[in-house]
PDB file of C-alpha atoms in Angstrom:
ATOM      1  CA  MET A   1      -0.079   0.070  -0.106  1.00  0.00           C
ATOM      2  CA  LEU A   2       1.222   3.613  -0.519  1.00  0.00           C
ATOM      3  CA  LEU A   3       1.653   5.638   2.450  1.00  0.00           C
ATOM      4  CA  ILE A   4       2.818   9.464   2.447  1.00  0.00           C
ATOM      5  CA  LYS A   5       5.608  10.551   4.479  1.00  0.00           C
ATOM      6  CA  PRO A   6       6.730  14.065   5.399  1.00  0.00           C
ATOM      7  CA  TYR A   7       9.082  15.841   2.687  1.00  0.00           C
ATOM      8  CA  GLY A   8      12.757  16.435   4.527  1.00  0.00           C
ATOM      9  CA  ARG A   9      12.668  20.079   3.560  1.00  0.00           C
ATOM     10  CA  GLU A  10      15.650  20.792   5.676  1.00  0.00           C
ATOM     11  CA  ASN A  11      17.569  17.942   3.956  1.00  0.00           C
ATOM     12  CA  ALA A  12      16.691  19.289   0.653  1.00  0.00           C
ATOM     13  CA  VAL A  13      18.130  22.703   1.637  1.00  0.00           C
ATOM     14  CA  THR A  14      21.148  21.388   3.124  1.00  0.00           C
ATOM     15  CA  TYR A  15      21.711  19.260  -0.136  1.00  0.00           C
ATOM     16  CA  ALA A  16      21.459  22.184  -2.486  1.00  0.00           C
ATOM     17  CA  LYS A  17      23.625  24.521  -0.309  1.00  0.00           C
ATOM     18  CA  ARG A  18      26.409  21.650  -0.402  1.00  0.00           C
ATOM     19  CA  TRP A  19      26.270  20.741  -3.922  1.00  0.00           C
ATOM     20  CA  ALA A  20      25.202  24.007  -5.769  1.00  0.00           C
ATOM     21  CA  PHE A  21      28.809  24.989  -6.620  1.00  0.00           C
ATOM     22  CA  SER A  22      30.032  21.632  -7.614  1.00  0.00           C
ATOM     23  CA  GLN A  23      28.848  18.368  -9.053  1.00  0.00           C
ATOM     24  CA  ASN A  24      27.926  15.385  -7.025  1.00  0.00           C
ATOM     25  CA  PRO A  25      29.769  12.440  -8.584  1.00  0.00           C
ATOM     26  CA  LEU A  26      26.839  10.224  -8.169  1.00  0.00           C
ATOM     27  CA  PHE A  27      24.837  12.257 -10.969  1.00  0.00           C
ATOM     28  CA  GLY A  28      25.854  13.230 -14.475  1.00  0.00           C
ATOM     29  CA  ASP A  29      26.146  17.037 -15.471  1.00  0.00           C
ATOM     30  CA  PHE A  30      23.889  18.129 -18.190  1.00  0.00           C
ATOM     31  CA  ARG A  31      25.255  21.689 -18.570  1.00  0.00           C
ATOM     32  CA  GLU A  32      26.637  20.793 -22.243  1.00  0.00           C
ATOM     33  CA  ILE A  33      23.428  19.372 -23.159  1.00  0.00           C
ATOM     34  CA  GLY A  34      20.792  22.012 -22.168  1.00  0.00           C
ATOM     35  CA  GLY A  35      21.340  22.995 -18.652  1.00  0.00           C
ATOM     36  CA  ASN A  36      21.718  21.315 -15.307  1.00  0.00           C
ATOM     37  CA  CYS A  37      19.041  23.098 -13.187  1.00  0.00           C
ATOM     38  CA  THR A  38      16.495  20.499 -13.134  1.00  0.00           C
ATOM     39  CA  ASN A  39      18.764  17.445 -12.554  1.00  0.00           C
ATOM     40  CA  PHE A  40      20.132  19.644  -9.619  1.00  0.00           C
ATOM     41  CA  VAL A  41      16.477  20.226  -8.314  1.00  0.00           C
ATOM     42  CA  SER A  42      15.676  16.582  -8.558  1.00  0.00           C
ATOM     43  CA  GLN A  43      18.689  15.607  -6.490  1.00  0.00           C
ATOM     44  CA  CYS A  44      17.591  18.011  -3.751  1.00  0.00           C
ATOM     45  CA  LEU A  45      14.144  16.537  -3.872  1.00  0.00           C
ATOM     46  CA  TYR A  46      15.510  13.056  -3.645  1.00  0.00           C
ATOM     47  CA  ALA A  47      17.608  14.257  -0.733  1.00  0.00           C
ATOM     48  CA  GLY A  48      14.518  15.305   1.097  1.00  0.00           C
ATOM     49  CA  GLY A  49      12.516  11.903   0.441  1.00  0.00           C
ATOM     50  CA  CYS A  50      15.122   9.338  -0.775  1.00  0.00           C
ATOM     51  CA  GLN A  51      12.233   7.856  -2.871  1.00  0.00           C
ATOM     52  CA  MET A  52      12.623   7.331  -6.696  1.00  0.00           C
ATOM     53  CA  ASN A  53       9.794   6.373  -8.874  1.00  0.00           C
ATOM     54  CA  PHE A  54      11.009   3.677 -11.283  1.00  0.00           C
ATOM     55  CA  THR A  55       7.949   3.607 -13.810  1.00  0.00           C
ATOM     56  CA  PRO A  56       9.476   3.522 -17.394  1.00  0.00           C
ATOM     57  CA  THR A  57       9.228   6.828 -19.199  1.00  0.00           C
ATOM     58  CA  PHE A  58       6.748   8.637 -16.869  1.00  0.00           C
ATOM     59  CA  GLY A  59       8.487   7.932 -13.506  1.00  0.00           C
ATOM     60  CA  TRP A  60      11.135  10.004 -11.843  1.00  0.00           C
ATOM     61  CA  TYR A  61      14.669   8.388 -11.397  1.00  0.00           C
ATOM     62  CA  TYR A  62      18.276   8.605 -12.362  1.00  0.00           C
ATOM     63  CA  LEU A  63      20.634   5.562 -12.132  1.00  0.00           C
ATOM     64  CA  THR A  64      23.093   6.619 -15.018  1.00  0.00           C
ATOM     65  CA  LEU A  65      23.120   9.227 -17.737  1.00  0.00           C
ATOM     66  CA  ASP A  66      21.576   6.468 -20.049  1.00  0.00           C
ATOM     67  CA  GLU A  67      19.353   5.094 -17.393  1.00  0.00           C
ATOM     68  CA  ARG A  68      16.849   7.881 -16.216  1.00  0.00           C
ATOM     69  CA  THR A  69      13.652   9.359 -16.892  1.00  0.00           C
ATOM     70  CA  PRO A  70      13.044  12.489 -18.751  1.00  0.00           C
ATOM     71  CA  SER A  71      11.584  14.052 -15.772  1.00  0.00           C
ATOM     72  CA  TRP A  72      14.591  13.912 -13.798  1.00  0.00           C
ATOM     73  CA  SER A  73      16.412  16.741 -15.915  1.00  0.00           C
ATOM     74  CA  GLY A  74      13.619  18.097 -18.081  1.00  0.00           C
ATOM     75  CA  VAL A  75      11.928  21.221 -16.950  1.00  0.00           C
ATOM     76  CA  THR A  76       8.355  20.402 -18.345  1.00  0.00           C
ATOM     77  CA  TYR A  77       8.819  16.574 -17.791  1.00  0.00           C
ATOM     78  CA  PHE A  78       9.645  17.236 -14.057  1.00  0.00           C
ATOM     79  CA  TYR A  79       6.476  19.671 -13.622  1.00  0.00           C
ATOM     80  CA  ASN A  80       4.379  17.103 -15.274  1.00  0.00           C
ATOM     81  CA  PHE A  81       5.456  14.464 -12.934  1.00  0.00           C
ATOM     82  CA  LEU A  82       5.256  16.367  -9.734  1.00  0.00           C
ATOM     83  CA  MET A  83       1.731  17.428 -10.653  1.00  0.00           C
ATOM     84  CA  GLY A  84       0.378  14.147 -11.810  1.00  0.00           C
ATOM     85  CA  ASN A  85       2.306  11.686  -9.654  1.00  0.00           C
ATOM     86  CA  THR A  86      -0.118   9.209  -7.866  1.00  0.00           C
ATOM     87  CA  GLY A  87       2.663   6.641  -7.224  1.00  0.00           C
ATOM     88  CA  VAL A  88       5.978   6.481  -5.288  1.00  0.00           C
ATOM     89  CA  GLY A  89       8.005   9.580  -4.800  1.00  0.00           C
ATOM     90  CA  PRO A  90       7.473  13.238  -4.650  1.00  0.00           C
ATOM     91  CA  PHE A  91       4.354  15.115  -5.527  1.00  0.00           C
ATOM     92  CA  GLY A  92       3.314  18.521  -5.446  1.00  0.00           C
ATOM     93  CA  SER A  93       0.674  21.164  -6.264  1.00  0.00           C
ATOM     94  CA  LEU A  94       0.676  24.759  -7.624  1.00  0.00           C
ATOM     95  CA  CYS A  95       0.707  27.496  -4.924  1.00  0.00           C
ATOM     96  CA  ASN A  96       1.113  31.186  -4.698  1.00  0.00           C
ATOM     97  CA  ALA A  97       4.498  32.662  -4.186  1.00  0.00           C
ATOM     98  CA  ASP A  98       3.619  33.899  -0.644  1.00  0.00           C
ATOM     99  CA  GLU A  99       2.745  30.190   0.212  1.00  0.00           C
ATOM    100  CA  LEU A 100       6.261  28.840  -0.660  1.00  0.00           C
ATOM    101  CA  GLN A 101       8.403  27.157   2.064  1.00  0.00           C
ATOM    102  CA  ILE A 102      11.934  26.114   1.927  1.00  0.00           C
ATOM    103  CA  GLY A 103      12.305  22.925  -0.189  1.00  0.00           C
ATOM    104  CA  ASP A 104       9.647  24.093  -2.647  1.00  0.00           C
ATOM    105  CA  VAL A 105      10.388  24.551  -6.431  1.00  0.00           C
ATOM    106  CA  ILE A 106      10.143  27.451  -8.769  1.00  0.00           C
ATOM    107  CA  GLN A 107      10.219  27.220 -12.403  1.00  0.00           C
ATOM    108  CA  LEU A 108      10.710  30.372 -14.496  1.00  0.00           C
ATOM    109  CA  GLY A 109       9.601  31.119 -18.132  1.00  0.00           C
ATOM    110  CA  LYS A 110       9.822  33.439 -20.997  1.00  0.00           C
ATOM    111  CA  ASN A 111       7.257  34.550 -23.486  1.00  0.00           C
ATOM    112  CA  GLU A 112       9.319  33.138 -26.322  1.00  0.00           C
ATOM    113  CA  GLY A 113      10.090  29.392 -25.195  1.00  0.00           C
ATOM    114  CA  GLY A 114       8.110  28.809 -22.118  1.00  0.00           C
ATOM    115  CA  TYR A 115       9.566  27.362 -19.119  1.00  0.00           C
ATOM    116  CA  TYR A 116      13.186  27.097 -18.855  1.00  0.00           C
ATOM    117  CA  HIS A 117      14.714  26.890 -15.299  1.00  0.00           C
ATOM    118  CA  SER A 118      13.984  25.254 -12.117  1.00  0.00           C
ATOM    119  CA  LEU A 119      15.189  26.530  -8.731  1.00  0.00           C
ATOM    120  CA  LEU A 120      14.757  25.300  -5.197  1.00  0.00           C
ATOM    121  CA  VAL A 121      13.543  27.591  -2.500  1.00  0.00           C
ATOM    122  CA  THR A 122      16.330  27.662   0.008  1.00  0.00           C
ATOM    123  CA  GLY A 123      15.526  30.721   2.224  1.00  0.00           C
ATOM    124  CA  PHE A 124      13.574  34.180   2.781  1.00  0.00           C
ATOM    125  CA  SER A 125      15.005  37.498   3.405  1.00  0.00           C
ATOM    126  CA  GLY A 126      12.027  39.682   4.522  1.00  0.00           C
ATOM    127  CA  GLU A 127       9.754  39.390   1.620  1.00  0.00           C
ATOM    128  CA  GLU A 128      12.495  38.181  -0.824  1.00  0.00           C
ATOM    129  CA  ILE A 129      12.598  34.509  -1.847  1.00  0.00           C
ATOM    130  CA  LEU A 130      15.957  32.973  -1.784  1.00  0.00           C
ATOM    131  CA  VAL A 131      16.754  30.262  -4.186  1.00  0.00           C
ATOM    132  CA  SER A 132      19.718  27.753  -4.849  1.00  0.00           C
ATOM    133  CA  ALA A 133      20.305  26.313  -8.428  1.00  0.00           C
ATOM    134  CA  GLN A 134      22.924  25.020 -11.007  1.00  0.00           C
ATOM    135  CA  THR A 135      23.668  25.728 -14.607  1.00  0.00           C
ATOM    136  CA  VAL A 136      24.178  29.251 -13.456  1.00  0.00           C
ATOM    137  CA  ASP A 137      25.442  28.278  -9.871  1.00  0.00           C
ATOM    138  CA  ALA A 138      23.924  29.884  -7.030  1.00  0.00           C
ATOM    139  CA  VAL A 139      23.124  29.540  -3.231  1.00  0.00           C
ATOM    140  CA  ASP A 140      20.528  31.951  -1.659  1.00  0.00           C
ATOM    141  CA  ARG A 141      20.083  34.101  -4.791  1.00  0.00           C
ATOM    142  CA  GLU A 142      17.377  36.501  -4.722  1.00  0.00           C
ATOM    143  CA  LEU A 143      14.638  35.429  -7.208  1.00  0.00           C
ATOM    144  CA  SER A 144      14.091  39.152  -7.832  1.00  0.00           C
ATOM    145  CA  SER A 145      17.644  39.148  -9.517  1.00  0.00           C
ATOM    146  CA  TYR A 146      16.486  36.725 -12.157  1.00  0.00           C
ATOM    147  CA  THR A 147      15.189  37.948 -15.704  1.00  0.00           C
ATOM    148  CA  TYR A 148      11.950  36.030 -16.575  1.00  0.00           C
ATOM    149  CA  ASP A 149       8.438  36.681 -17.842  1.00  0.00           C
ATOM    150  CA  PHE A 150       6.293  34.385 -15.545  1.00  0.00           C
ATOM    151  CA  ALA A 151       6.964  31.813 -12.880  1.00  0.00           C
ATOM    152  CA  ARG A 152       5.186  28.853 -11.436  1.00  0.00           C
ATOM    153  CA  PHE A 153       5.366  27.951  -7.732  1.00  0.00           C
ATOM    154  CA  ILE A 154       5.322  24.252  -6.758  1.00  0.00           C
ATOM    155  CA  ARG A 155       4.673  23.080  -3.214  1.00  0.00           C
ATOM    156  CA  ILE A 156       6.023  19.786  -2.575  1.00  0.00           C
ATOM    157  CA  GLU A 157       3.346  18.018  -0.691  1.00  0.00           C
ATOM    158  CA  GLY A 158       4.863  14.931   0.316  1.00  0.00           C
ATOM    159  CA  ILE A 159       6.724  11.679  -0.680  1.00  0.00           C
ATOM    160  CA  ARG A 160       4.905   8.393  -1.166  1.00  0.00           C
ATOM    161  CA  ILE A 161       6.322   5.309  -0.333  1.00  0.00           C
ATOM    162  CA  PHE A 162       5.390   1.509  -0.969  1.00  0.00           C
ATOM    163  CA  VAL A 163       4.773  -0.432   2.276  1.00  0.00           C
ATOM    164  CA  LYS A 164       3.688  -4.012   2.335  1.00  0.00           C
ATOM    165  CA  ASP A 165       0.241  -4.562   3.620  1.00  0.00           C
ATOM    166  CA  GLU A 166       0.198  -7.469   6.284  1.00  0.00           C
ATOM    167  CA  ALA A 167      -1.790  -9.465   3.871  1.00  0.00           C
ATOM    168  CA  ASP A 168       1.462  -9.515   1.537  1.00  0.00           C
ATOM    169  CA  CYS A 169       3.011 -11.556   4.109  1.00  0.00           C
ATOM    170  CA  PHE A 170       0.326 -13.167   6.191  1.00  0.00           C
ATOM    171  CA  THR A 171      -1.485 -15.247   3.639  1.00  0.00           C
ATOM    172  CA  PRO A 172       1.581 -17.010   2.184  1.00  0.00           C
ATOM    173  CA  LEU A 173       3.011 -17.506   5.680  1.00  0.00           C
ATOM    174  CA  LEU A 174      -0.117 -18.872   6.954  1.00  0.00           C
ATOM    175  CA  GLU A 175      -0.503 -21.484   3.895  1.00  0.00           C
ATOM    176  CA  GLY A 176       2.979 -22.421   4.248  1.00  0.00           C
ATOM    177  CA  LYS A 177       4.121 -20.991   1.072  1.00  0.00           C
ATOM    178  CA  SER A 178       6.746 -18.153   1.840  1.00  0.00           C
ATOM    179  CA  LEU A 179       8.382 -16.536   4.769  1.00  0.00           C
ATOM    180  CA  PHE A 180       8.639 -13.404   2.838  1.00  0.00           C
ATOM    181  CA  GLY A 181       5.367 -12.761   1.052  1.00  0.00           C
ATOM    182  CA  THR A 182       6.808 -13.555  -2.315  1.00  0.00           C
ATOM    183  CA  GLY A 183       4.599 -16.811  -2.913  1.00  0.00           C
ATOM    184  CA  GLY A 184       7.646 -18.855  -3.583  1.00  0.00           C
TER     185      GLY A 184
END
């Protein structure tokens, strides 16, 4: 069964501040093939929940540069995953700028070209939203210093995890078929 656990906002922010100016060797760098911003924000969300979604094509995971979903590193695919995810992994909803919390996501857009950049909210200074990002590396940069025509604000609502139901174990155990609920 799927359960929702809280999103570790502090972990996401700690990760962002640790890796914003360097590349974590566990992940590829997309700077030369369109930008690294969404890859970086995906890493931050993963740090805040430690749950990927291994659904082929439409999930959200990274194993290698060649074994990943488009949502891990593509701005629009990432948004679509967060808004539509009903399986394991992070999920979100649109919110207003004044409802943002640390660990939430902002995506910037331009009239010619649509959404192009993903940022992680890492703090606040008065009314100013502070963000961290890669491609143009930044920690606690003021959102107002970016040039964009529109933005969308994504509240990360939680992380869904799969937990075996007791029936997954009990029935095969009771019938003498399996100690681990695998039926074999």
